[in-house]
């Protein structure tokens, strides 16, 4: 038995959920572009794949907003400049990638908000993401509009001009080791997949997160927390006030506080994690 769903009978939202849940897992292109004034823009796209090797072509689809029909900054920038970089996403990047997809306004630099350092490109102007293990510098090959309506895709095809592959991910025979590449892919709803271990969830912030640039310096510079952990804190809407209900944290030493914060972030108890963070930096 199958449940048959005719496109004529469902709305855009259901069609979208069917697309992203069924056509999965999808690799994630982390696309960096520049506007006409040279301001950097960064966003993830999982309507993405590779389509040929001679010339080497990749394609991804920034869709028009389902609500407003507006085009994404990435698409506008590529139309204007013809250039973009794609950084592949590994597990260590995934929470920061999710944070970068918040709807920041077009003059916000998502590299800064999501805490990624920039890697200068060799042949194009937009930079790429320093933490990625596999990067492609691309020039625009073609853009195919797929409907021109709210929710419609715009297939951006790019010709790869050069690859940057981290020395760290080669095996002893100079082949790319998939365990070291550690790629992440996207499924439906909040589900992602880590190729080497399976499905997990990432909860995208429901509002624009404060960003890495608003995190307290001692936390940002501490070596105790991973990018994924910091991104959960940076995804908060604001830094909370100290809440006396959590004064028990005052009695903990720093090492125990760090362990507590890590455990709370793992369980997505972000507000309580902040209460421990505020004690740690006091
Ligand atoms: C993992 C992931 C995959 C995404 N894939 C797409 C996609 O394929 N197409 C799309 O239009 N938006 C996608 N999004 C949402 C965009 O990243 C988001 O709208 C972003 O703000 C666009 O930024 P821009 O306006 O700077 O281009 C995805 C978000 C995440 C977290």
mmCIF file of N, CA and C and ligand atoms in Angstrom, residues 16 26 28 33 41-48 60-64 71-75 97-104 110 186 192 204, ligand 1:
data_model
loop_
_atom_site.group_PDB
_atom_site.id
_atom_site.type_symbol
_atom_site.label_atom_id
_atom_site.label_comp_id
_atom_site.label_asym_id
_atom_site.label_seq_id
_atom_site.Cartn_x
_atom_site.Cartn_y
_atom_site.Cartn_z
ATOM 1 N N UNK A 16 6.989 20.985 0.057
ATOM 2 C CA UNK A 16 8.370 21.230 0.494
ATOM 3 C C UNK A 16 8.821 20.123 1.457
ATOM 4 N N UNK A 26 20.778 14.761 1.370
ATOM 5 C CA UNK A 26 21.374 15.665 0.374
ATOM 6 C C UNK A 26 22.648 16.287 0.938
ATOM 7 N N UNK A 28 25.454 19.216 1.513
ATOM 8 C CA UNK A 28 25.211 20.642 1.807
ATOM 9 C C UNK A 28 26.321 21.494 1.192
ATOM 10 N N UNK A 33 29.464 34.280 -1.249
ATOM 11 C CA UNK A 33 29.385 35.214 -2.382
ATOM 12 C C UNK A 33 29.764 36.608 -1.882
ATOM 13 N N UNK A 41 28.941 37.224 1.947
ATOM 14 C CA UNK A 41 27.684 36.575 2.329
ATOM 15 C C UNK A 41 27.924 35.063 2.357
ATOM 16 N N UNK A 42 27.277 34.398 3.320
ATOM 17 C CA UNK A 42 27.504 32.951 3.472
ATOM 18 C C UNK A 42 26.181 32.278 3.816
ATOM 19 N N UNK A 43 25.821 31.190 3.125
ATOM 20 C CA UNK A 43 24.571 30.480 3.435
ATOM 21 C C UNK A 43 24.650 29.033 2.947
ATOM 22 N N UNK A 44 23.972 28.106 3.670
ATOM 23 C CA UNK A 44 23.959 26.696 3.261
ATOM 24 C C UNK A 44 22.786 26.375 2.315
ATOM 25 N N UNK A 45 23.032 25.447 1.398
ATOM 26 C CA UNK A 45 22.003 25.003 0.447
ATOM 27 C C UNK A 45 22.119 23.501 0.248
ATOM 28 N N UNK A 46 20.994 22.786 0.475
ATOM 29 C CA UNK A 46 21.058 21.334 0.331
ATOM 30 C C UNK A 46 20.329 20.834 -0.921
ATOM 31 N N UNK A 47 19.677 21.742 -1.651
ATOM 32 C CA UNK A 47 19.303 21.364 -3.019
ATOM 33 C C UNK A 47 20.596 21.523 -3.807
ATOM 34 N N UNK A 48 21.423 20.483 -3.768
ATOM 35 C CA UNK A 48 22.818 20.619 -4.230
ATOM 36 C C UNK A 48 23.360 19.274 -4.702
ATOM 37 N N UNK A 60 23.294 24.163 -7.368
ATOM 38 C CA UNK A 60 22.500 24.246 -6.148
ATOM 39 C C UNK A 60 21.352 25.211 -6.419
ATOM 40 N N UNK A 61 20.351 25.190 -5.520
ATOM 41 C CA UNK A 61 19.151 25.976 -5.821
ATOM 42 C C UNK A 61 18.714 26.857 -4.659
ATOM 43 N N UNK A 62 19.039 28.159 -4.729
ATOM 44 C CA UNK A 62 18.455 29.102 -3.773
ATOM 45 C C UNK A 62 17.015 29.383 -4.200
ATOM 46 N N UNK A 63 16.063 28.972 -3.370
ATOM 47 C CA UNK A 63 14.649 29.121 -3.734
ATOM 48 C C UNK A 63 14.156 30.517 -3.382
ATOM 49 N N UNK A 64 13.147 30.995 -4.102
ATOM 50 C CA UNK A 64 12.481 32.239 -3.705
ATOM 51 C C UNK A 64 11.771 31.978 -2.379
ATOM 52 N N UNK A 71 13.995 36.979 -3.553
ATOM 53 C CA UNK A 71 15.161 36.165 -3.899
ATOM 54 C C UNK A 71 16.191 36.236 -2.783
ATOM 55 N N UNK A 72 16.949 35.148 -2.620
ATOM 56 C CA UNK A 72 17.977 35.109 -1.568
ATOM 57 C C UNK A 72 19.187 35.935 -1.994
ATOM 58 N N UNK A 73 19.889 36.466 -0.974
ATOM 59 C CA UNK A 73 21.072 37.294 -1.253
ATOM 60 C C UNK A 73 22.094 36.534 -2.102
ATOM 61 N N UNK A 74 22.240 35.251 -1.832
ATOM 62 C CA UNK A 74 23.212 34.439 -2.574
ATOM 63 C C UNK A 74 22.940 34.519 -4.077
ATOM 64 N N UNK A 75 21.674 34.362 -4.450
ATOM 65 C CA UNK A 75 21.300 34.388 -5.876
ATOM 66 C C UNK A 75 21.559 35.776 -6.471
ATOM 67 N N UNK A 97 26.822 26.083 10.870
ATOM 68 C CA UNK A 97 26.175 26.191 9.556
ATOM 69 C C UNK A 97 24.693 26.503 9.737
ATOM 70 N N UNK A 98 24.066 25.797 10.675
ATOM 71 C CA UNK A 98 22.644 26.032 10.936
ATOM 72 C C UNK A 98 22.429 27.485 11.393
ATOM 73 N N UNK A 99 23.314 27.972 12.268
ATOM 74 C CA UNK A 99 23.209 29.359 12.745
ATOM 75 C C UNK A 99 23.329 30.359 11.586
ATOM 76 N N UNK A 100 24.212 30.050 10.636
ATOM 77 C CA UNK A 100 24.442 30.989 9.522
ATOM 78 C C UNK A 100 23.209 31.135 8.634
ATOM 79 N N UNK A 101 22.264 30.177 8.745
ATOM 80 C CA UNK A 101 21.102 30.222 7.855
ATOM 81 C C UNK A 101 19.964 31.064 8.426
ATOM 82 N N UNK A 102 20.187 31.697 9.586
ATOM 83 C CA UNK A 102 19.169 32.633 10.118
ATOM 84 C C UNK A 102 18.964 33.763 9.116
ATOM 85 N N UNK A 103 17.812 34.393 9.214
ATOM 86 C CA UNK A 103 17.509 35.465 8.245
ATOM 87 C C UNK A 103 18.112 36.797 8.665
ATOM 88 N N UNK A 104 19.437 36.871 8.683
ATOM 89 C CA UNK A 104 20.088 38.142 8.984
ATOM 90 C C UNK A 104 19.892 39.071 7.780
ATOM 91 N N UNK A 110 27.582 36.799 7.519
ATOM 92 C CA UNK A 110 27.289 35.548 8.238
ATOM 93 C C UNK A 110 28.559 34.813 8.664
ATOM 94 N N UNK A 186 21.785 16.512 4.661
ATOM 95 C CA UNK A 186 20.513 17.011 5.196
ATOM 96 C C UNK A 186 19.384 16.081 4.806
ATOM 97 N N UNK A 192 19.661 15.481 10.176
ATOM 98 C CA UNK A 192 20.895 15.511 9.398
ATOM 99 C C UNK A 192 21.502 14.114 9.491
ATOM 100 N N UNK A 204 17.438 24.360 14.538
ATOM 101 C CA UNK A 204 17.753 25.704 14.060
ATOM 102 C C UNK A 204 17.114 26.739 14.986
HETATM 103 C C1 LIG B 1 21.297 22.749 6.002
HETATM 104 C C2 LIG B 1 20.489 23.787 5.289
HETATM 105 C C3 LIG B 1 20.175 23.624 3.950
HETATM 106 C C4 LIG B 1 19.457 24.602 3.260
HETATM 107 N N1 LIG B 1 19.176 24.418 1.933
HETATM 108 C C5 LIG B 1 18.530 25.378 1.240
HETATM 109 C C6 LIG B 1 18.282 25.206 -0.160
HETATM 110 O O1 LIG B 1 18.662 24.215 -0.776
HETATM 111 N N2 LIG B 1 17.629 26.220 -0.814
HETATM 112 C C7 LIG B 1 17.234 27.349 -0.167
HETATM 113 O O2 LIG B 1 16.681 28.245 -0.817
HETATM 114 N N3 LIG B 1 17.469 27.542 1.152
HETATM 115 C C8 LIG B 1 18.113 26.582 1.862
HETATM 116 N N4 LIG B 1 18.363 26.768 3.203
HETATM 117 C C9 LIG B 1 18.003 28.061 3.823
HETATM 118 C C10 LIG B 1 19.020 29.148 3.486
HETATM 119 O O3 LIG B 1 20.299 28.792 3.948
HETATM 120 C C11 LIG B 1 18.589 30.470 4.163
HETATM 121 O O4 LIG B 1 17.385 30.910 3.563
HETATM 122 C C12 LIG B 1 19.629 31.571 4.095
HETATM 123 O O5 LIG B 1 19.257 32.609 4.988
HETATM 124 C C13 LIG B 1 19.788 32.195 2.725
HETATM 125 O O6 LIG B 1 20.770 33.208 2.855
HETATM 126 P P1 LIG B 1 20.991 34.356 1.787
HETATM 127 O O7 LIG B 1 19.736 35.183 1.718
HETATM 128 O O8 LIG B 1 22.156 35.114 2.396
HETATM 129 O O9 LIG B 1 21.343 33.746 0.473
HETATM 130 C C14 LIG B 1 19.040 25.775 3.931
HETATM 131 C C15 LIG B 1 19.324 25.938 5.296
HETATM 132 C C16 LIG B 1 20.035 24.950 5.977
HETATM 133 C C17 LIG B 1 20.350 25.127 7.443
#
